[in-house]
mmCIF file of C-alpha atoms in Angstrom:
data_model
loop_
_atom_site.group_PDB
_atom_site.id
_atom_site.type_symbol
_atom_site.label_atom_id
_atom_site.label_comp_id
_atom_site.label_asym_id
_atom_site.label_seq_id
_atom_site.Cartn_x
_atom_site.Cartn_y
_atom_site.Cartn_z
ATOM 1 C CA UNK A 1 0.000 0.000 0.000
ATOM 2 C CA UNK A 2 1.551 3.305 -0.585
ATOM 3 C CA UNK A 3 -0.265 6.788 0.250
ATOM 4 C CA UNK A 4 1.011 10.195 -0.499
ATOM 5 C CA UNK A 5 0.369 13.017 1.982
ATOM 6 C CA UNK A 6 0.490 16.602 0.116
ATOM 7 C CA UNK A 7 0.840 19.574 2.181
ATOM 8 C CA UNK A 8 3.433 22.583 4.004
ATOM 9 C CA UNK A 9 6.296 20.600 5.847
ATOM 10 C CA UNK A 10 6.779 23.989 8.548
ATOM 11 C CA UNK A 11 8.825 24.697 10.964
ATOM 12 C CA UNK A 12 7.127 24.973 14.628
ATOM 13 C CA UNK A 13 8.182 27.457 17.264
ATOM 14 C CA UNK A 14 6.415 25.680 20.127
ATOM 15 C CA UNK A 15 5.839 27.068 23.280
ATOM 16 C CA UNK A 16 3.517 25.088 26.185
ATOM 17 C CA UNK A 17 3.803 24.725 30.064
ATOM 18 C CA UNK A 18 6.564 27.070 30.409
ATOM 19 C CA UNK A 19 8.405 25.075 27.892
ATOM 20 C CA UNK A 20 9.612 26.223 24.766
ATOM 21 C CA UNK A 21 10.667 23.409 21.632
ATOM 22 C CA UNK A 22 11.637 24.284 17.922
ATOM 23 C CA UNK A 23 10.556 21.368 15.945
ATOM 24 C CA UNK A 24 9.793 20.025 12.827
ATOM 25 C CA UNK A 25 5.807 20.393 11.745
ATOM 26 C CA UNK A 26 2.855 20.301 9.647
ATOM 27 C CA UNK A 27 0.192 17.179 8.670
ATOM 28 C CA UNK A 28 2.607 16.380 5.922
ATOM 29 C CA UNK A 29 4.668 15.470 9.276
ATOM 30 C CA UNK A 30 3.028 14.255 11.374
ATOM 31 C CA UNK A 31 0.299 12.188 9.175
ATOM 32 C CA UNK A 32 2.885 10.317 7.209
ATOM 33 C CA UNK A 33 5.392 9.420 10.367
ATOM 34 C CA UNK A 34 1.439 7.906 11.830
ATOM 35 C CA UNK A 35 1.224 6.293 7.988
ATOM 36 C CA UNK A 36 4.192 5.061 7.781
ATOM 37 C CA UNK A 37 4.423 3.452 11.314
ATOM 38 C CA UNK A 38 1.271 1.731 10.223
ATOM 39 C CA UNK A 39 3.366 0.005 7.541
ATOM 40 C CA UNK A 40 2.573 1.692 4.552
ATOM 41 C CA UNK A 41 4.847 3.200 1.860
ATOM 42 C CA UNK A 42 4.563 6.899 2.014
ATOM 43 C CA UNK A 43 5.726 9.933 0.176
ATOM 44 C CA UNK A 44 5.587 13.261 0.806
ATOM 45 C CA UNK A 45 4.635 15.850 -1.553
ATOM 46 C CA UNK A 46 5.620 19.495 -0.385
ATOM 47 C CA UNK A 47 7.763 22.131 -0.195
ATOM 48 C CA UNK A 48 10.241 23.965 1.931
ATOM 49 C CA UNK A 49 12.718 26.968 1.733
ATOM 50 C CA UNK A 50 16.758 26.423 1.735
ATOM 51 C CA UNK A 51 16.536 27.055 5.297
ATOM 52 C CA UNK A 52 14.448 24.065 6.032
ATOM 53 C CA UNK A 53 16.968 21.851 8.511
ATOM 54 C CA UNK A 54 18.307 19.221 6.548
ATOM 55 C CA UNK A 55 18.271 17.382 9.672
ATOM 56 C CA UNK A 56 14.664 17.319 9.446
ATOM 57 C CA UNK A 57 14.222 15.769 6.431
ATOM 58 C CA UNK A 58 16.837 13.516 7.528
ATOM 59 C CA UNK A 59 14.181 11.631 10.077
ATOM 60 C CA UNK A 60 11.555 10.961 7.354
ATOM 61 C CA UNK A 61 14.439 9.394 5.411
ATOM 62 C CA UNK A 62 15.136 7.327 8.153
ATOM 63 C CA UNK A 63 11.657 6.233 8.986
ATOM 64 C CA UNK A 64 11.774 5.258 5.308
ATOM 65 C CA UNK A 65 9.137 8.161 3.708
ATOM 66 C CA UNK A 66 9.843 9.142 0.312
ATOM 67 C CA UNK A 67 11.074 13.210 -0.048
ATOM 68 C CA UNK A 68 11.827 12.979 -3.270
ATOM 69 C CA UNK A 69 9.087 14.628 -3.904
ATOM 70 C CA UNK A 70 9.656 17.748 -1.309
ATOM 71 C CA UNK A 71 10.908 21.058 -3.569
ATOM 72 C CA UNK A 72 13.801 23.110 -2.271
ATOM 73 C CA UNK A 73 12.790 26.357 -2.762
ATOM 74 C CA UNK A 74 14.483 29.863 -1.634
ATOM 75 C CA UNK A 75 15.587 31.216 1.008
ATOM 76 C CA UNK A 76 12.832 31.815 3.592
ATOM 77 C CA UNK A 77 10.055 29.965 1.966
ATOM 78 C CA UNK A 78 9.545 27.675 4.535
ATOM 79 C CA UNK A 79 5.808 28.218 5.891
ATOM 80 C CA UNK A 80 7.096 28.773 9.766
ATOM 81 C CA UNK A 81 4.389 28.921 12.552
ATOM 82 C CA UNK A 82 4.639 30.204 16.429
ATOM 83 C CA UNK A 83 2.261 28.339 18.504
ATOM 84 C CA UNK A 84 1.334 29.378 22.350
ATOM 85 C CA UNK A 85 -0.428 27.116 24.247
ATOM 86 C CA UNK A 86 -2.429 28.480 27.435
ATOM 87 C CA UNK A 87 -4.343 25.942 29.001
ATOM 88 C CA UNK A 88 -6.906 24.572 26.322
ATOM 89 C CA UNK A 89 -6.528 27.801 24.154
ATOM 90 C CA UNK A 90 -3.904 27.832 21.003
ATOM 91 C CA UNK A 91 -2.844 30.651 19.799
ATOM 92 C CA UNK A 92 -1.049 30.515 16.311
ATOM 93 C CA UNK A 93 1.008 33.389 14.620
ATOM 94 C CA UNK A 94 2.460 32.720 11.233
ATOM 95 C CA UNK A 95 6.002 33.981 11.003
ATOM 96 C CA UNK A 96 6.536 33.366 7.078
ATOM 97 C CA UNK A 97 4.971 31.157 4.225
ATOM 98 C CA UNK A 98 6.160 28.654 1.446
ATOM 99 C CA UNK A 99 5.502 28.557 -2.108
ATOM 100 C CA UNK A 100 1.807 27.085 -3.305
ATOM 101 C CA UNK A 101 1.884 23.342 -4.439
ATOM 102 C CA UNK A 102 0.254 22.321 -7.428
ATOM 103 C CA UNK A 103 -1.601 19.648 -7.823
ATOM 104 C CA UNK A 104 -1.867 16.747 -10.389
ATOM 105 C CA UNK A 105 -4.755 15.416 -12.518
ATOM 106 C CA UNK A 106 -4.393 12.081 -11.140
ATOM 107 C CA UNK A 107 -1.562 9.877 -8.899
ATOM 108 C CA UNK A 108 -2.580 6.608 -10.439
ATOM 109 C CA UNK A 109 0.511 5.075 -8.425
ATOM 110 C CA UNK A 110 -0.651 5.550 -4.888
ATOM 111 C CA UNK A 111 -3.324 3.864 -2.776
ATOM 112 C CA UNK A 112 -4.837 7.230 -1.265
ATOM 113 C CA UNK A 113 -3.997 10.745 -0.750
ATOM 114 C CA UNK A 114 -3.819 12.630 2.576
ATOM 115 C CA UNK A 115 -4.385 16.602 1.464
ATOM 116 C CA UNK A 116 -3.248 18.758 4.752
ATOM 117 C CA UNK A 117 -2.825 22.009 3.923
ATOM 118 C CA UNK A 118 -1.700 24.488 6.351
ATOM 119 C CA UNK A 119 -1.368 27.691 5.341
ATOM 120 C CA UNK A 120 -3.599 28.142 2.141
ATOM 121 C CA UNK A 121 -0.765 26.115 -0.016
ATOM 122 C CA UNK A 122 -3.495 23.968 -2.467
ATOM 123 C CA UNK A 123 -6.129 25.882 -4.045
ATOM 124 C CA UNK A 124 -9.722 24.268 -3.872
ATOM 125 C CA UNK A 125 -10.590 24.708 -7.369
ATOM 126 C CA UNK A 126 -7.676 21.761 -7.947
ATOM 127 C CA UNK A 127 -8.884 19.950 -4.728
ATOM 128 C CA UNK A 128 -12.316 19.944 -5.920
ATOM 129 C CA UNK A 129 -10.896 18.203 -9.929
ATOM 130 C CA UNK A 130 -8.905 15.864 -7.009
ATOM 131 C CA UNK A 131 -11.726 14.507 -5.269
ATOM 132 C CA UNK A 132 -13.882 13.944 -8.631
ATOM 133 C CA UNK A 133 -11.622 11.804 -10.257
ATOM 134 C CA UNK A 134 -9.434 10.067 -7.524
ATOM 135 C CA UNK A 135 -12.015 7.843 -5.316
ATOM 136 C CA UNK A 136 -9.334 7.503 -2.041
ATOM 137 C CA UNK A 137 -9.094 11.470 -1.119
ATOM 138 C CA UNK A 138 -8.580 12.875 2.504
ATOM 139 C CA UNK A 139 -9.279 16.241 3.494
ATOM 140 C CA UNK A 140 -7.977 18.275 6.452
ATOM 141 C CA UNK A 141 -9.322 21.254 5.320
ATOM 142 C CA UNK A 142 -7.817 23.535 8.336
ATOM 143 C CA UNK A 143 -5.025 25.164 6.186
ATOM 144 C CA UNK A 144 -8.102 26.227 4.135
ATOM 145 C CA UNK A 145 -10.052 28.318 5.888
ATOM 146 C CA UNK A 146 -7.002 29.908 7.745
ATOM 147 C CA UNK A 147 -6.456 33.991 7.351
ATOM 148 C CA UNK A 148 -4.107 36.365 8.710
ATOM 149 C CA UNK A 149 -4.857 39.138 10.809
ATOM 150 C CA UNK A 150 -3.314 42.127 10.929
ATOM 151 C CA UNK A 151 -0.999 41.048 13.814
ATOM 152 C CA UNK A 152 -0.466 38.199 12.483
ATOM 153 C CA UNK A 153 -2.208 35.826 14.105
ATOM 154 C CA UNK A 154 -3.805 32.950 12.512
ATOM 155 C CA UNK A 155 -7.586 33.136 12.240
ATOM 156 C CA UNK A 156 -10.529 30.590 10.698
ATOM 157 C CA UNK A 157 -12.986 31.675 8.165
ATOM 158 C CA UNK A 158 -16.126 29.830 6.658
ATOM 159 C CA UNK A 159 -15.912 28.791 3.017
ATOM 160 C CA UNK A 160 -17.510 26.580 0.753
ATOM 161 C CA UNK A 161 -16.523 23.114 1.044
ATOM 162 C CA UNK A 162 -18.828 21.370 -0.601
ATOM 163 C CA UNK A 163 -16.709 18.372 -2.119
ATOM 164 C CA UNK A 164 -18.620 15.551 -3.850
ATOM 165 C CA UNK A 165 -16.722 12.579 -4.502
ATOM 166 C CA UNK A 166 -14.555 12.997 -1.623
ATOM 167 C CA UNK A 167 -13.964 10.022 0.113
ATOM 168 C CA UNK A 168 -12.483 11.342 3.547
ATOM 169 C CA UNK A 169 -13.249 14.445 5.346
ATOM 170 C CA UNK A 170 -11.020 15.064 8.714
ATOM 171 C CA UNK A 171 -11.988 18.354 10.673
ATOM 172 C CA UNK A 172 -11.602 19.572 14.524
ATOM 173 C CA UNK A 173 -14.370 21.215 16.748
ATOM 174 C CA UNK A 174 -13.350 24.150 15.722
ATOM 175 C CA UNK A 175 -13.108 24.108 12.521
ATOM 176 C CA UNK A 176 -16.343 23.096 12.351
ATOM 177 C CA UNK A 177 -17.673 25.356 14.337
ATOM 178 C CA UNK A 178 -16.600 28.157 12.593
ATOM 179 C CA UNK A 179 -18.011 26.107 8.827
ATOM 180 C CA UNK A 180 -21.216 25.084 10.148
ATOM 181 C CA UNK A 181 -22.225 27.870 12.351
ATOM 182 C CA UNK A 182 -23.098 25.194 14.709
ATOM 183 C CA UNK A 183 -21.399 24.701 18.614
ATOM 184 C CA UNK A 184 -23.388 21.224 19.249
ATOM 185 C CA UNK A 185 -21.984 17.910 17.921
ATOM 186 C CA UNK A 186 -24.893 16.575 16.891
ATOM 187 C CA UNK A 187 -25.834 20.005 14.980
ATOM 188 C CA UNK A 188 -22.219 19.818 13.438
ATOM 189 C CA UNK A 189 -22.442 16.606 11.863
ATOM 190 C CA UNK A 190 -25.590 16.855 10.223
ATOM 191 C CA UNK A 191 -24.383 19.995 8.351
ATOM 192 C CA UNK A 192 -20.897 18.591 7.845
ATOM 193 C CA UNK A 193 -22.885 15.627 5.758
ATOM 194 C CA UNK A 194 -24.248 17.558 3.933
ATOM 195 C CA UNK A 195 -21.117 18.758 2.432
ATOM 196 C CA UNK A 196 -20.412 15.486 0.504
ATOM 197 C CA UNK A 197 -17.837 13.593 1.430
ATOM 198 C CA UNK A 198 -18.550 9.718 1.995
ATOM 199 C CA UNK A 199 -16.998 9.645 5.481
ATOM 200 C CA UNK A 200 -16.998 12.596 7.833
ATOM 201 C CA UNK A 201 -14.504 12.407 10.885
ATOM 202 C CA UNK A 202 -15.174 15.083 13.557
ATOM 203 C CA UNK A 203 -12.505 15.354 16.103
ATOM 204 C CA UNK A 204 -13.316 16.479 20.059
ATOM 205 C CA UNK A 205 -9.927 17.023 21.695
ATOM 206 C CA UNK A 206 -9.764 15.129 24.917
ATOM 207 C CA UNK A 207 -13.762 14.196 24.246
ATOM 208 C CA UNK A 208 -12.482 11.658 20.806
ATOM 209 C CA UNK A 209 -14.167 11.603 18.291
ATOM 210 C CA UNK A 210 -16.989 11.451 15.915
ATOM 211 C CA UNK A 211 -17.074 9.245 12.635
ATOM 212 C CA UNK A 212 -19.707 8.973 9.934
ATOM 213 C CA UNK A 213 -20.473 7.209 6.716
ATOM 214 C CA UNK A 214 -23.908 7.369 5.687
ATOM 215 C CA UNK A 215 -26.421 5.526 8.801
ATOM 216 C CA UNK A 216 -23.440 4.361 10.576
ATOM 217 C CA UNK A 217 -22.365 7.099 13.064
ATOM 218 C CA UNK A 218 -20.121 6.542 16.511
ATOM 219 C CA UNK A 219 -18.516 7.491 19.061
ATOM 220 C CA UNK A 220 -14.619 7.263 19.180
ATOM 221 C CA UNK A 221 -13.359 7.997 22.864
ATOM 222 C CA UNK A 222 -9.706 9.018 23.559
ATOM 223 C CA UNK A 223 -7.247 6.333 25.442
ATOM 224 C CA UNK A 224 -6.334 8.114 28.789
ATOM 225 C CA UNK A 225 -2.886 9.102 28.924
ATOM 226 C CA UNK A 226 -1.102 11.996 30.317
ATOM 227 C CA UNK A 227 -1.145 15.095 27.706
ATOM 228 C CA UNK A 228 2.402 17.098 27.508
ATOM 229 C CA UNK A 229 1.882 18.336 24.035
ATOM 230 C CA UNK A 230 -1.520 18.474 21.589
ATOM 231 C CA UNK A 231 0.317 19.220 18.738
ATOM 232 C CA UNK A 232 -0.130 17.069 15.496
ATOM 233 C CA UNK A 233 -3.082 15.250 17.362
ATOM 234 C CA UNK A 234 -5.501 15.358 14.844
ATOM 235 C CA UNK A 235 -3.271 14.360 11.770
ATOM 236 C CA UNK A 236 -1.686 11.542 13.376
ATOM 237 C CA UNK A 237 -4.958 10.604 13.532
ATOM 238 C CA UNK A 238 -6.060 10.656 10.215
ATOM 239 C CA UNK A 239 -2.825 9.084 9.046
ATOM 240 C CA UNK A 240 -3.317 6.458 10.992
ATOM 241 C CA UNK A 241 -7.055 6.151 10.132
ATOM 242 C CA UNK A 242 -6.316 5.915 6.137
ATOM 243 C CA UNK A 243 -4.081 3.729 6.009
ATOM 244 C CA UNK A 244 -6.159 1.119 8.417
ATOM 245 C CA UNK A 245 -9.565 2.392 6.533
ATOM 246 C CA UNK A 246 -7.485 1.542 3.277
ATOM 247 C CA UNK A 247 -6.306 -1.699 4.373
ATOM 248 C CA UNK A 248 -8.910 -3.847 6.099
ATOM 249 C CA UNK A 249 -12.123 -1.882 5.105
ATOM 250 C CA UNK A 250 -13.357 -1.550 8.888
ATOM 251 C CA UNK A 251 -14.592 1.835 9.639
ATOM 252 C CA UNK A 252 -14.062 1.422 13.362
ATOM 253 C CA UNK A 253 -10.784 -0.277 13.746
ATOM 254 C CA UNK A 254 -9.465 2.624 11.623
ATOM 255 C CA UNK A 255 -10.973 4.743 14.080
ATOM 256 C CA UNK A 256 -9.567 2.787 17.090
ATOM 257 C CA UNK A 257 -5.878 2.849 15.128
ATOM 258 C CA UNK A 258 -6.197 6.276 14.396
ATOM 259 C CA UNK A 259 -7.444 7.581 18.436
ATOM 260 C CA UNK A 260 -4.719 4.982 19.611
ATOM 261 C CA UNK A 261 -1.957 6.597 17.599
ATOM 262 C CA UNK A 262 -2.791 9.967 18.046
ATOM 263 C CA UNK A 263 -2.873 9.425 22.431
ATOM 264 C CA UNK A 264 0.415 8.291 21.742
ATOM 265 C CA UNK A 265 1.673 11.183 20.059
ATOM 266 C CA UNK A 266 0.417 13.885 22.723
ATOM 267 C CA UNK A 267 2.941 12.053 25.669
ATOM 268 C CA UNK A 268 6.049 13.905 24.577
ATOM 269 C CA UNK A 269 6.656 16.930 22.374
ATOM 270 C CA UNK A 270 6.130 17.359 19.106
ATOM 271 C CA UNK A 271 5.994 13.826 17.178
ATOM 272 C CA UNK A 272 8.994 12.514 19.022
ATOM 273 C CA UNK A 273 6.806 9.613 20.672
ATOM 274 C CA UNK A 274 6.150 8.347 16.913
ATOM 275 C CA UNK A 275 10.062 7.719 16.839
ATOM 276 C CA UNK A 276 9.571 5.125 19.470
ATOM 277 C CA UNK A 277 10.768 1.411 18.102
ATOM 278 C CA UNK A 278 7.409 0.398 20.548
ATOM 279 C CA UNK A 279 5.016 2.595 19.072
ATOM 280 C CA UNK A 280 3.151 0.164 16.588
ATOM 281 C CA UNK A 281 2.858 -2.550 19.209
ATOM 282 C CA UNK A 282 1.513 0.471 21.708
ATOM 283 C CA UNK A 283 -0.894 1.771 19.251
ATOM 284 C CA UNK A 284 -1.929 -2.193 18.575
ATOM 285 C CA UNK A 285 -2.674 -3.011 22.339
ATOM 286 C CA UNK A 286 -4.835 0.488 22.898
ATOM 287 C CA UNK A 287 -6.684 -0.051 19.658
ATOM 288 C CA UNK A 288 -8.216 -3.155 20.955
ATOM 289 C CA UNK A 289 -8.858 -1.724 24.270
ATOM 290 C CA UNK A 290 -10.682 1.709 22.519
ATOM 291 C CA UNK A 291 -12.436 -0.689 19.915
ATOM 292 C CA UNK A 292 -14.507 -1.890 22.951
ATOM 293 C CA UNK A 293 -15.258 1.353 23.696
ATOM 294 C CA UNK A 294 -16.432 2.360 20.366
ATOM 295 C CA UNK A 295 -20.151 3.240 21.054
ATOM 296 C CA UNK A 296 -23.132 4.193 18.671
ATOM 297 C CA UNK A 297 -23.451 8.191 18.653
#
């Protein structure tokens, strides 16, 4: 199985309980280290200024992800992000931004494709030709519906995502919020349906999740675990999830692997826990305990 993952590699100026990190970021990170744990082949598709650390490109290498793929662009044209954590508020500030990536007509040699944008790097108009012709398609759509303020600070806007053929669609609390209007779960989904896509993953934070495909909706609780860093939560989880979803066809063991894997990730910072040589028999042994905890929503 091989998957490609499409979307800002960044640089992440972190800082969280009185701690401050400097780390590689982005879902194009995060999701394919959770994809490629998983066992599947995966390349990256991005770009990244001269500045980029080569030392960061250096540990997908050696977790066996494909950068041939990831442009070298010029100097400072690395998307770079500052993020502040104060209890459970974020607050993001981008500090620069990368060149735009350009997508294909079709990637007849991978499996599925995990779009994460970040900061407004794929246009829609091309994600929208995507999702009608290629029938494996994962949306994060956060990078999206991100502005900049005039401080800049990173803010969310509502925009039409209205997607049909899309097979995946991955979005947080508040990112749905913000696209639905709504602030109740419930309220959320039914609007977030409507948009399309064949599956619809809603993501809670510490409450789990939320996963959909047409009848079938449920309840995906988080494995408890101490929390030292959020970051990458949410795309570990969907990397996880498509590459499960894509291999054995079961909606909720996907969602199991992909809660499992993404508990793991928040015990250390950044996605150093994913590094771990445990971390696929980990993610195994909580998957089976948070499949029995699966529940009908």
């Amino acid at each position: 199985m091989r998957v490609a993952v499409i979307g800002h590699l960044t640089i992440d100026e972190v800082e969280i309980g009185g701690a401050r990190y400097t780390a590689m970021g982005g879902v194009a990170c995060y999701a394919s280290l959770a994809a490629r744990i998983l066992g599947a082949e995966v390349e990256v598709i991005s770009s990244v200024g001269s500045e980029f650390p080569k030392s960061y490109l250096a540990i997908l290498e050696r977790m066996g992800i494909d950068i041939s793929k990831v442009e070298i662009a010029g100097e400072n044209e690395t998307t770079r992000f500052r993020l502040t954590y104060s209890g459970e508020e974020r607050i993001m500030k981008l500090l620069s931004r990368g060149r735009e990536i350009k997508l294909e007509e079709g990637y007849g040699d991978v499996d599925g494709i995990y779009l994460g944008p970040v900061a407004w790097e794929l246009d829609l108009e091309s994600i929208r030709r995507l999702a009608a012709g290629f029938d494996k398609l994962l949306l994060d759509p956060q990078g999206l519906m991100r502005f900049v303020d005039e401080d800049g600070l990173v803010k969310l806007r509502s925009l039409d995502l209205k997607l049909p053929g899309l097979w995946i669609l991955r979005i947080s609390r508040e990112e749905s919020k913000v696209l639905t209007g709504e602030s109740d779960p419930k309220a959320m989904l039914k609007r977030l349906k409507s948009l399309g896509a064949e599956i619809t993953i809603l993501t809670l934070g510490r409450e789990g999740s939320i996963v959909s495909r047409g009848f079938e909706e449920f309840k995906v609780p988080c494995y408890e675990t101490e929390a030292v860093d959020p970051t990458g939560a949410g795309d570990v989880f969907g990397g996880a999830f498509l590459v499960e979803l894509l291999r054995s066809g079961d909606l909720k063991w996907a969602a199991a692997m992909g809660s499992a894997m993404a508990s793991i990730v928040v015990e250390d910072r950044s996605f150093k826990p994913l590094l771990s040589e445990n971390a696929l028999d980990e993610a195994m042994r909580r998957a089976e305990r948070i499949l029995d905890s699966i529940e009908r929503f």
